[in-house]
Amino acid sequence: MSEKFKVTIDNIVIEVDPGTTILNAARMIGGDIVPPAMCYYTKLQGSGGKCRTCLVKVSQGSEKDPRPMPKLVASCRTTVMDGMVVQNITSPEVIEARKGVVEILLINHPLDCPVCDQAGECHLQDLSFEHGAEQTRYEFKRRTFERIDIGDKIQLHMNRCILCYRCVFTADQITNERVHGVLNRGDASEISTYITKAVDNDFSGNMIDVCPVGALTDKTFRFKNRVWFTKPVDAHCECDKCSGKVTLWYKGEDVIRVTGRKDQYGEVQDFICNTCRFDKKKTSDWTIEKPTEIDPRSVISANHYEMEHMLPVIDKKIM
Amino acid sequence: MESLSNRKKVLEQKPMTFMERMYLPAIFQGLSITIKHFFRKKPTIQYPEQKREFSQNFRGIHSLKRDEDGRERCTACGLCALSCPAEAITMTAAERKPGEEGLYREEKYAAVYEINMLRCIFCGFCEEACPKEAIYLDGDIAPANFERDTFIYGKDRLLEPIHNKVQNS
């Protein structure tokens, strides 16, 4: 099948290849109509369908069968059909459902953003800021766990985990044998390594990058600084294990953290190895390319006037 | 040239009269006002000894608060420093060790917390940004000094002393 499917997402028509998901079709259009995604990750096979934040309404199934889908569908797992009509932000039902999903995700998530190292680049923070309610209605005790060290460089805060399974898929993808997974079911489920076996794979650090919340954090960066006081810089190095393309996070003269390069949806472009991530913390190890482009609305670009991005309120014509 | 707006006032300079040229009536008039003020109520106060009452929303020197158990509330989240328009606040975070639960409220705390009172404009944004209700501008007026380094207030001067109630229990 070489023909293209015509999809309408929030009244914008786009032609995509058959087999594309609604989420990816929306990302081709870009802008505000892209559904948020907490668990779906382009680079991880089989991810998606867990968090339900990407719910959309399909008001017309296809050209041949124009009936609407009976329930809201997860756009990351639903492929497009020819003549499909999708509503995301134009449907009040979707907005309402997403608010409920955020509330569910936050039921057990501790509100320790002032302590959490992920704050400022946390997807759950963005999501609850944009879609969530101001107050929680949950009156019971949140589930709590002790902090677990996975290896000597990664720390797992199970309290903060939203069970998106991204790290599990990462572990499945980078190793042949399963090193960690989700134990137990339902409310009791938790991310764990088998018999607390340390993950010692060369690419295990990517679990930190794929984690949308602060459940998996870099121990070498723990409490070092807040994300918005550091300056991200694109850099690369010669590495025989990975592509070597990273983002360095500077505080003054020091590299305090190395991460993979993330795109606008917070997904890393290339997985990087642990040597690059944890051991090369000197400027002399790297060839610096340019400052990383940060969304001007992000807290990371707060007080960085050198970024020279005009805020959207300013009319381009008067520049 | 004629004025366009017609708002110009033309001042006439008249020669002074005899009474004006004598100056003495004007001097006595001025002196009488001066002497009258000797018997009025004084509006000034002797500042360092006497102090006026601050208004409800007065913003003075910052203080870092403790909670009801005497633990430091600040977790070094950096939101005060982020919101500070004068960039007066710096801090260094540290991790709470086991056994220090009575000292710090959260697992992270500010090991160093400095406010440069010369930079601070007492706008109160830090107070508003604080998610932990840890900083309040409820102190006095920042005192003057001759040395510039004395205006950098560390935790030793900002942190609220432990409540008496806690010490007794």
Tab-separated table of N, CA, C and O in Angstrom, chain A residues 73-188:
chain	number	residue	atom	x	y	z
A	73	VAL	N	-9.802	7.215	22.654
A	73	VAL	CA	-8.752	6.234	22.389
A	73	VAL	C	-7.384	6.832	22.702
A	73	VAL	O	-7.185	8.045	22.648
A	74	ALA	N	-6.447	5.952	23.051
A	74	ALA	CA	-5.069	6.377	23.282
A	74	ALA	C	-4.424	6.620	21.925
A	74	ALA	O	-4.277	5.698	21.132
A	75	SER	N	-4.033	7.873	21.666
A	75	SER	CA	-3.573	8.203	20.321
A	75	SER	C	-2.215	7.593	20.012
A	75	SER	O	-1.856	7.438	18.858
A	76	CYS	N	-1.450	7.195	21.035
A	76	CYS	CA	-0.138	6.631	20.753
A	76	CYS	C	-0.236	5.191	20.261
A	76	CYS	O	0.714	4.660	19.712
A	77	ARG	N	-1.371	4.534	20.489
A	77	ARG	CA	-1.506	3.137	20.097
A	77	ARG	C	-2.530	2.941	18.984
A	77	ARG	O	-2.716	1.831	18.523
A	78	THR	N	-3.231	3.986	18.586
A	78	THR	CA	-4.266	3.847	17.575
A	78	THR	C	-3.720	4.340	16.244
A	78	THR	O	-3.265	5.479	16.144
A	79	THR	N	-3.771	3.474	15.245
A	79	THR	CA	-3.271	3.898	13.932
A	79	THR	C	-4.382	4.610	13.169
A	79	THR	O	-5.566	4.413	13.418
A	80	VAL	N	-3.960	5.430	12.228
A	80	VAL	CA	-4.928	6.242	11.505
A	80	VAL	C	-5.616	5.398	10.427
A	80	VAL	O	-5.090	4.400	9.955
A	81	MET	N	-6.796	5.837	10.072
A	81	MET	CA	-7.533	5.261	8.947
A	81	MET	C	-7.793	6.385	7.948
A	81	MET	O	-7.780	7.564	8.310
A	82	ASP	N	-8.062	6.002	6.734
A	82	ASP	CA	-8.296	7.031	5.712
A	82	ASP	C	-9.599	7.759	6.034
A	82	ASP	O	-10.635	7.133	6.253
A	83	GLY	N	-9.535	9.073	6.072
A	83	GLY	CA	-10.712	9.884	6.339
A	83	GLY	C	-11.074	9.990	7.802
A	83	GLY	O	-12.195	10.367	8.147
A	84	MET	N	-10.132	9.646	8.662
A	84	MET	CA	-10.405	9.721	10.103
A	84	MET	C	-10.464	11.179	10.558
A	84	MET	O	-9.709	12.014	10.071
A	85	VAL	N	-11.396	11.452	11.452
A	85	VAL	CA	-11.491	12.802	12.019
A	85	VAL	C	-11.242	12.694	13.517
A	85	VAL	O	-11.931	11.967	14.223
A	86	VAL	N	-10.219	13.408	13.984
A	86	VAL	CA	-9.794	13.304	15.378
A	86	VAL	C	-9.968	14.667	16.038
A	86	VAL	O	-9.706	15.697	15.428
A	87	GLN	N	-10.428	14.639	17.261
A	87	GLN	CA	-10.516	15.876	18.023
A	87	GLN	C	-9.634	15.757	19.239
A	87	GLN	O	-9.705	14.790	19.988
A	88	ASN	N	-8.790	16.739	19.431
A	88	ASN	CA	-7.974	16.748	20.642
A	88	ASN	C	-8.347	17.931	21.524
A	88	ASN	O	-9.184	17.798	22.407
A	89	ILE	N	-7.768	19.098	21.254
A	89	ILE	CA	-8.071	20.223	22.144
A	89	ILE	C	-9.394	20.878	21.784
A	89	ILE	O	-9.894	21.697	22.541
A	90	THR	N	-9.993	20.506	20.650
A	90	THR	CA	-11.286	21.097	20.316
A	90	THR	C	-12.429	20.362	21.000
A	90	THR	O	-13.572	20.797	20.929
A	91	SER	N	-12.117	19.252	21.668
A	91	SER	CA	-13.188	18.486	22.300
A	91	SER	C	-13.148	18.672	23.812
A	91	SER	O	-12.157	18.326	24.463
A	92	PRO	N	-14.202	19.248	24.392
A	92	PRO	CA	-14.216	19.427	25.857
A	92	PRO	C	-14.162	18.104	26.607
A	92	PRO	O	-13.629	18.021	27.720
A	93	GLU	N	-14.661	17.045	25.951
A	93	GLU	CA	-14.646	15.720	26.572
A	93	GLU	C	-13.209	15.253	26.813
A	93	GLU	O	-12.882	14.690	27.861
A	94	VAL	N	-12.342	15.511	25.827
A	94	VAL	CA	-10.944	15.101	25.939
A	94	VAL	C	-10.247	15.898	27.041
A	94	VAL	O	-9.517	15.341	27.865
A	95	ILE	N	-10.508	17.201	27.071
A	95	ILE	CA	-9.885	18.056	28.092
A	95	ILE	C	-10.282	17.573	29.487
A	95	ILE	O	-9.443	17.462	30.392
A	96	GLU	N	-11.558	17.246	29.630
A	96	GLU	CA	-12.062	16.779	30.919
A	96	GLU	C	-11.427	15.443	31.303
A	96	GLU	O	-10.984	15.249	32.432
A	97	ALA	N	-11.337	14.541	30.300
A	97	ALA	CA	-10.754	13.224	30.570
A	97	ALA	C	-9.287	13.357	30.947
A	97	ALA	O	-8.798	12.667	31.843
A	98	ARG	N	-8.583	14.262	30.286
A	98	ARG	CA	-7.158	14.420	30.544
A	98	ARG	C	-6.924	14.959	31.948
A	98	ARG	O	-5.983	14.582	32.634
A	99	LYS	N	-7.827	15.824	32.374
A	99	LYS	CA	-7.743	16.360	33.729
A	99	LYS	C	-7.882	15.223	34.751
A	99	LYS	O	-7.152	15.172	35.745
A	100	GLY	N	-8.788	14.306	34.437
A	100	GLY	CA	-8.961	13.158	35.322
A	100	GLY	C	-7.743	12.267	35.329
A	100	GLY	O	-7.345	11.757	36.382
A	101	VAL	N	-7.120	12.093	34.159
A	101	VAL	CA	-5.935	11.242	34.069
A	101	VAL	C	-4.799	11.838	34.888
A	101	VAL	O	-4.103	11.137	35.626
A	102	VAL	N	-4.655	13.152	34.795
A	102	VAL	CA	-3.592	13.804	35.563
A	102	VAL	C	-3.847	13.629	37.053
A	102	VAL	O	-2.927	13.372	37.834
A	103	GLU	N	-5.100	13.716	37.429
A	103	GLU	CA	-5.421	13.545	38.850
A	103	GLU	C	-5.069	12.142	39.326
A	103	GLU	O	-4.515	11.959	40.409
A	104	ILE	N	-5.363	11.152	38.473
A	104	ILE	CA	-5.024	9.772	38.809
A	104	ILE	C	-3.510	9.591	38.902
A	104	ILE	O	-2.992	8.968	39.833
A	105	LEU	N	-2.782	10.181	37.948
A	105	LEU	CA	-1.327	10.039	37.961
A	105	LEU	C	-0.740	10.668	39.212
A	105	LEU	O	0.273	10.216	39.738
A	106	LEU	N	-1.381	11.727	39.699
A	106	LEU	CA	-0.835	12.444	40.846
A	106	LEU	C	-1.305	11.860	42.177
A	106	LEU	O	-0.892	12.349	43.222
A	107	ILE	N	-2.138	10.830	42.122
A	107	ILE	CA	-2.657	10.284	43.376
A	107	ILE	C	-1.518	9.837	44.280
A	107	ILE	O	-1.451	10.198	45.452
A	108	ASN	N	-0.586	9.093	43.728
A	108	ASN	CA	0.500	8.596	44.558
A	108	ASN	C	1.796	9.357	44.359
A	108	ASN	O	2.797	9.044	44.977
A	109	HIS	N	1.774	10.358	43.502
A	109	HIS	CA	3.010	11.097	43.247
A	109	HIS	C	3.211	12.116	44.358
A	109	HIS	O	2.337	12.931	44.612
A	110	PRO	N	4.339	12.072	45.040
A	110	PRO	CA	4.530	13.041	46.117
A	110	PRO	C	4.738	14.436	45.541
A	110	PRO	O	5.289	14.581	44.458
A	111	LEU	N	4.282	15.439	46.245
A	111	LEU	CA	4.493	16.806	45.762
A	111	LEU	C	5.796	17.340	46.356
A	111	LEU	O	5.808	18.295	47.124
A	112	ASP	N	6.888	16.661	45.994
A	112	ASP	CA	8.180	17.091	46.520
A	112	ASP	C	9.035	17.739	45.436
A	112	ASP	O	10.243	17.613	45.421
A	113	CYS	N	8.375	18.452	44.537
A	113	CYS	CA	9.101	19.155	43.480
A	113	CYS	C	10.233	20.040	44.008
A	113	CYS	O	11.274	20.125	43.366
A	114	PRO	N	10.088	20.713	45.166
A	114	PRO	CA	11.222	21.500	45.654
A	114	PRO	C	12.454	20.660	45.950
A	114	PRO	O	13.562	21.173	45.954
A	115	VAL	N	12.269	19.385	46.232
A	115	VAL	CA	13.404	18.528	46.541
A	115	VAL	C	13.887	17.796	45.290
A	115	VAL	O	15.075	17.552	45.115
A	116	CYS	N	12.958	17.490	44.396
A	116	CYS	CA	13.246	16.603	43.272
A	116	CYS	C	14.194	17.240	42.263
A	116	CYS	O	14.054	18.404	41.915
A	117	ASP	N	15.160	16.448	41.812
A	117	ASP	CA	16.127	16.939	40.828
A	117	ASP	C	15.532	17.090	39.441
A	117	ASP	O	16.099	17.762	38.587
A	118	GLN	N	14.417	16.443	39.199
A	118	GLN	CA	13.810	16.496	37.871
A	118	GLN	C	13.036	17.796	37.662
A	118	GLN	O	12.738	18.155	36.538
A	119	ALA	N	12.695	18.473	38.745
A	119	ALA	CA	11.861	19.674	38.643
A	119	ALA	C	12.456	20.654	37.644
A	119	ALA	O	13.647	20.919	37.651
A	120	GLY	N	11.601	21.163	36.780
A	120	GLY	CA	12.069	22.067	35.741
A	120	GLY	C	12.129	21.383	34.404
A	120	GLY	O	11.991	22.024	33.370
A	121	GLU	N	12.362	20.066	34.392
A	121	GLU	CA	12.315	19.334	33.135
A	121	GLU	C	11.434	18.100	33.293
A	121	GLU	O	11.595	17.116	32.598
A	122	CYS	N	10.500	18.181	34.216
A	122	CYS	CA	9.631	17.054	34.525
A	122	CYS	C	8.385	17.143	33.660
A	122	CYS	O	7.719	18.177	33.616
A	123	HIS	N	8.063	16.046	32.988
A	123	HIS	CA	6.889	16.073	32.118
A	123	HIS	C	5.595	16.084	32.906
A	123	HIS	O	4.614	16.667	32.479
A	124	LEU	N	5.633	15.449	34.072
A	124	LEU	CA	4.422	15.433	34.891
A	124	LEU	C	4.129	16.826	35.443
A	124	LEU	O	2.978	17.226	35.579
A	125	GLN	N	5.194	17.563	35.736
A	125	GLN	CA	5.038	18.937	36.191
A	125	GLN	C	4.365	19.783	35.100
A	125	GLN	O	3.407	20.515	35.366
A	126	ASP	N	4.873	19.657	33.883
A	126	ASP	CA	4.280	20.403	32.760
A	126	ASP	C	2.830	19.992	32.554
A	126	ASP	O	1.954	20.833	32.373
A	127	LEU	N	2.626	18.684	32.604
A	127	LEU	CA	1.292	18.161	32.328
A	127	LEU	C	0.289	18.631	33.368
A	127	LEU	O	-0.806	19.097	33.031
A	128	SER	N	0.676	18.572	34.628
A	128	SER	CA	-0.280	18.980	35.653
A	128	SER	C	-0.447	20.486	35.671
A	128	SER	O	-1.502	20.991	36.037
A	129	PHE	N	0.580	21.201	35.248
A	129	PHE	CA	0.444	22.656	35.143
A	129	PHE	C	-0.551	23.025	34.055
A	129	PHE	O	-1.366	23.923	34.220
A	130	GLU	N	-0.498	22.287	32.947
A	130	GLU	CA	-1.365	22.633	31.825
A	130	GLU	C	-2.765	22.037	31.950
A	130	GLU	O	-3.733	22.648	31.541
A	131	HIS	N	-2.852	20.831	32.488
A	131	HIS	CA	-4.142	20.145	32.443
A	131	HIS	C	-4.728	19.809	33.795
A	131	HIS	O	-5.869	19.417	33.874
A	132	GLY	N	-3.936	19.908	34.842
A	132	GLY	CA	-4.385	19.365	36.108
A	132	GLY	C	-5.262	20.316	36.895
A	132	GLY	O	-5.400	21.492	36.586
A	133	ALA	N	-5.861	19.763	37.938
A	133	ALA	CA	-6.650	20.577	38.852
A	133	ALA	C	-5.706	21.204	39.874
A	133	ALA	O	-4.580	20.770	40.061
A	134	GLU	N	-6.192	22.244	40.540
A	134	GLU	CA	-5.331	22.931	41.499
A	134	GLU	C	-5.177	22.141	42.790
A	134	GLU	O	-4.153	22.188	43.440
A	135	GLN	N	-6.220	21.452	43.163
A	135	GLN	CA	-6.220	20.761	44.449
A	135	GLN	C	-6.403	19.271	44.229
A	135	GLN	O	-7.046	18.859	43.275
A	136	THR	N	-5.846	18.491	45.124
A	136	THR	CA	-6.111	17.065	45.054
A	136	THR	C	-7.335	16.743	45.909
A	136	THR	O	-7.609	17.414	46.898
A	137	ARG	N	-8.085	15.729	45.474
A	137	ARG	CA	-9.242	15.306	46.272
A	137	ARG	C	-8.925	14.059	47.065
A	137	ARG	O	-9.742	13.532	47.779
A	138	TYR	N	-7.676	13.595	46.915
A	138	TYR	CA	-7.267	12.334	47.517
A	138	TYR	C	-6.969	12.547	48.989
A	138	TYR	O	-6.198	13.434	49.342
A	139	GLU	N	-7.577	11.757	49.850
A	139	GLU	CA	-7.427	11.998	51.283
A	139	GLU	C	-6.623	10.914	51.988
A	139	GLU	O	-6.362	11.018	53.176
A	140	PHE	N	-6.257	9.873	51.258
A	140	PHE	CA	-5.604	8.747	51.910
A	140	PHE	C	-4.101	8.904	51.859
A	140	PHE	O	-3.570	9.794	51.213
A	141	LYS	N	-3.419	8.006	52.531
A	141	LYS	CA	-1.964	8.040	52.549
A	141	LYS	C	-1.420	7.654	51.185
A	141	LYS	O	-1.890	6.704	50.573
A	142	ARG	N	-0.435	8.418	50.725
A	142	ARG	CA	0.227	8.031	49.486
A	142	ARG	C	1.158	6.864	49.760
A	142	ARG	O	1.709	6.767	50.861
A	143	ARG	N	1.346	6.018	48.762
A	143	ARG	CA	2.238	4.887	49.010
A	143	ARG	C	3.679	5.387	49.053
A	143	ARG	O	4.071	6.275	48.297
A	144	THR	N	4.449	4.826	49.942
A	144	THR	CA	5.832	5.279	50.077
A	144	THR	C	6.779	4.086	50.032
A	144	THR	O	6.448	2.983	50.445
A	145	PHE	N	7.952	4.344	49.510
A	145	PHE	CA	9.000	3.325	49.408
A	145	PHE	C	10.302	3.938	49.878
A	145	PHE	O	10.457	5.156	49.899
A	146	GLU	N	11.226	3.087	50.218
A	146	GLU	CA	12.579	3.549	50.493
A	146	GLU	C	13.289	3.801	49.175
A	146	GLU	O	12.970	3.178	48.157
A	147	ARG	N	14.253	4.691	49.181
A	147	ARG	CA	15.036	4.921	47.965
A	147	ARG	C	15.921	3.704	47.702
A	147	ARG	O	16.463	3.114	48.628
A	148	ILE	N	16.050	3.349	46.426
A	148	ILE	CA	16.859	2.189	46.064
A	148	ILE	C	17.967	2.662	45.130
A	148	ILE	O	17.729	3.476	44.236
A	149	ASP	N	19.172	2.164	45.355
A	149	ASP	CA	20.265	2.459	44.432
A	149	ASP	C	20.330	1.369	43.390
A	149	ASP	O	20.477	0.197	43.713
A	150	ILE	N	20.177	1.745	42.123
A	150	ILE	CA	20.375	0.795	41.037
A	150	ILE	C	21.779	1.047	40.505
A	150	ILE	O	22.003	2.019	39.808
A	151	GLY	N	22.700	0.202	40.865
A	151	GLY	CA	24.082	0.490	40.535
A	151	GLY	C	24.553	1.646	41.411
A	151	GLY	O	23.835	2.109	42.293
A	152	ASP	N	25.761	2.146	41.166
A	152	ASP	CA	26.245	3.218	42.028
A	152	ASP	C	25.967	4.599	41.444
A	152	ASP	O	26.293	5.605	42.039
A	153	LYS	N	25.349	4.633	40.252
A	153	LYS	CA	25.156	5.939	39.618
A	153	LYS	C	23.684	6.332	39.471
A	153	LYS	O	23.374	7.465	39.181
A	154	ILE	N	22.802	5.379	39.636
A	154	ILE	CA	21.384	5.667	39.423
A	154	ILE	C	20.623	5.426	40.708
A	154	ILE	O	20.879	4.452	41.424
A	155	GLN	N	19.700	6.313	41.005
A	155	GLN	CA	18.882	6.132	42.192
A	155	GLN	C	17.411	6.049	41.794
A	155	GLN	O	16.961	6.798	40.927
A	156	LEU	N	16.723	5.123	42.411
A	156	LEU	CA	15.299	4.946	42.107
A	156	LEU	C	14.473	5.434	43.280
A	156	LEU	O	14.615	4.961	44.401
A	157	HIS	N	13.611	6.427	43.014
A	157	HIS	CA	12.635	6.886	43.996
A	157	HIS	C	11.302	6.328	43.555
A	157	HIS	O	10.652	6.905	42.689
A	158	MET	N	10.940	5.217	44.131
A	158	MET	CA	9.717	4.566	43.674
A	158	MET	C	8.476	5.419	43.979
A	158	MET	O	7.457	5.325	43.296
A	159	ASN	N	8.568	6.301	44.974
A	159	ASN	CA	7.435	7.183	45.305
A	159	ASN	C	6.974	7.978	44.103
A	159	ASN	O	5.800	8.240	43.929
A	160	ARG	N	7.955	8.417	43.318
A	160	ARG	CA	7.638	9.342	42.240
A	160	ARG	C	7.237	8.634	40.961
A	160	ARG	O	6.831	9.283	39.996
A	161	CYS	N	7.391	7.325	40.924
A	161	CYS	CA	7.183	6.587	39.678
A	161	CYS	C	5.714	6.618	39.275
A	161	CYS	O	4.820	6.490	40.104
A	162	ILE	N	5.462	6.801	37.966
A	162	ILE	CA	4.081	6.758	37.491
A	162	ILE	C	3.839	5.489	36.663
A	162	ILE	O	2.851	5.396	35.955
A	163	LEU	N	4.757	4.555	36.731
A	163	LEU	CA	4.655	3.252	36.055
A	163	LEU	C	4.398	3.393	34.552
A	163	LEU	O	3.453	2.825	34.014
A	164	CYS	N	5.232	4.160	33.900
A	164	CYS	CA	5.084	4.346	32.463
A	164	CYS	C	5.779	3.230	31.701
A	164	CYS	O	5.589	3.093	30.508
A	165	TYR	N	6.605	2.457	32.347
A	165	TYR	CA	7.335	1.318	31.778
A	165	TYR	C	8.428	1.732	30.787
A	165	TYR	O	9.010	0.884	30.136
A	166	ARG	N	8.702	3.018	30.654
A	166	ARG	CA	9.722	3.400	29.680
A	166	ARG	C	11.079	2.789	30.019
A	166	ARG	O	11.774	2.292	29.153
A	167	CYS	N	11.434	2.819	31.315
A	167	CYS	CA	12.747	2.309	31.713
A	167	CYS	C	12.830	0.807	31.499
A	167	CYS	O	13.885	0.275	31.165
A	168	VAL	N	11.699	0.131	31.657
A	168	VAL	CA	11.687	-1.318	31.442
A	168	VAL	C	11.938	-1.619	29.972
A	168	VAL	O	12.722	-2.512	29.629
A	169	PHE	N	11.288	-0.834	29.106
A	169	PHE	CA	11.510	-1.042	27.675
A	169	PHE	C	12.947	-0.700	27.293
A	169	PHE	O	13.532	-1.342	26.427
A	170	THR	N	13.505	0.316	27.942
A	170	THR	CA	14.901	0.661	27.675
A	170	THR	C	15.801	-0.503	28.042
A	170	THR	O	16.672	-0.902	27.275
A	171	ALA	N	15.569	-1.055	29.220
A	171	ALA	CA	16.399	-2.172	29.668
A	171	ALA	C	16.238	-3.358	28.732
A	171	ALA	O	17.210	-4.041	28.411
A	172	ASP	N	15.016	-3.591	28.264
A	172	ASP	CA	14.799	-4.685	27.326
A	172	ASP	C	15.538	-4.447	26.017
A	172	ASP	O	16.030	-5.368	25.389
A	173	GLN	N	15.577	-3.209	25.625
A	173	GLN	CA	16.142	-2.894	24.322
A	173	GLN	C	17.663	-2.883	24.332
A	173	GLN	O	18.291	-3.276	23.372
A	174	ILE	N	18.262	-2.424	25.435
A	174	ILE	CA	19.716	-2.308	25.441
A	174	ILE	C	20.399	-3.592	25.860
A	174	ILE	O	21.583	-3.745	25.645
A	175	THR	N	19.678	-4.512	26.461
A	175	THR	CA	20.331	-5.766	26.853
A	175	THR	C	19.562	-6.943	26.277
A	175	THR	O	18.400	-6.831	25.925
A	176	ASN	N	20.215	-8.065	26.249
A	176	ASN	CA	19.549	-9.268	25.757
A	176	ASN	C	18.727	-9.918	26.855
A	176	ASN	O	17.702	-10.523	26.603
A	177	GLU	N	19.222	-9.789	28.070
A	177	GLU	CA	18.474	-10.389	29.164
A	177	GLU	C	17.752	-9.303	29.936
A	177	GLU	O	18.211	-8.174	30.010
A	178	ARG	N	16.635	-9.643	30.507
A	178	ARG	CA	15.895	-8.646	31.260
A	178	ARG	C	16.585	-8.385	32.578
A	178	ARG	O	16.881	-9.295	33.327
A	179	VAL	N	16.880	-7.128	32.841
A	179	VAL	CA	17.550	-6.815	34.095
A	179	VAL	C	16.611	-6.205	35.104
A	179	VAL	O	16.802	-6.356	36.297
A	180	HIS	N	15.617	-5.496	34.665
A	180	HIS	CA	14.646	-5.042	35.650
A	180	HIS	C	13.279	-4.934	35.021
A	180	HIS	O	13.114	-4.865	33.813
A	181	GLY	N	12.287	-4.960	35.874
A	181	GLY	CA	10.922	-4.946	35.371
A	181	GLY	C	9.972	-4.441	36.430
A	181	GLY	O	10.398	-3.845	37.415
A	182	VAL	N	8.703	-4.690	36.198
A	182	VAL	CA	7.702	-4.241	37.158
A	182	VAL	C	7.211	-5.453	37.944
A	182	VAL	O	6.785	-6.446	37.366
A	183	LEU	N	7.329	-5.372	39.240
A	183	LEU	CA	6.868	-6.444	40.107
A	183	LEU	C	5.474	-6.121	40.624
A	183	LEU	O	5.100	-4.957	40.725
A	184	ASN	N	4.756	-7.148	40.979
A	184	ASN	CA	3.419	-7.038	41.572
A	184	ASN	C	2.408	-6.401	40.610
A	184	ASN	O	2.737	-6.061	39.485
A	185	ARG	N	1.206	-6.222	41.109
A	185	ARG	CA	0.129	-5.761	40.238
A	185	ARG	C	-0.598	-4.595	40.865
A	185	ARG	O	-0.625	-4.444	42.088
A	186	GLY	N	-1.235	-3.819	40.021
A	186	GLY	CA	-2.137	-2.768	40.465
A	186	GLY	C	-1.466	-1.742	41.339
A	186	GLY	O	-0.371	-1.262	41.036
A	187	ASP	N	-2.087	-1.450	42.448
A	187	ASP	CA	-1.597	-0.411	43.345
A	187	ASP	C	-0.249	-0.782	43.950
A	187	ASP	O	0.529	0.074	44.326
A	188	ALA	N	0.037	-2.076	44.030
A	188	ALA	CA	1.277	-2.517	44.670
A	188	ALA	C	2.431	-2.612	43.696
A	188	ALA	O	3.545	-2.938	44.104
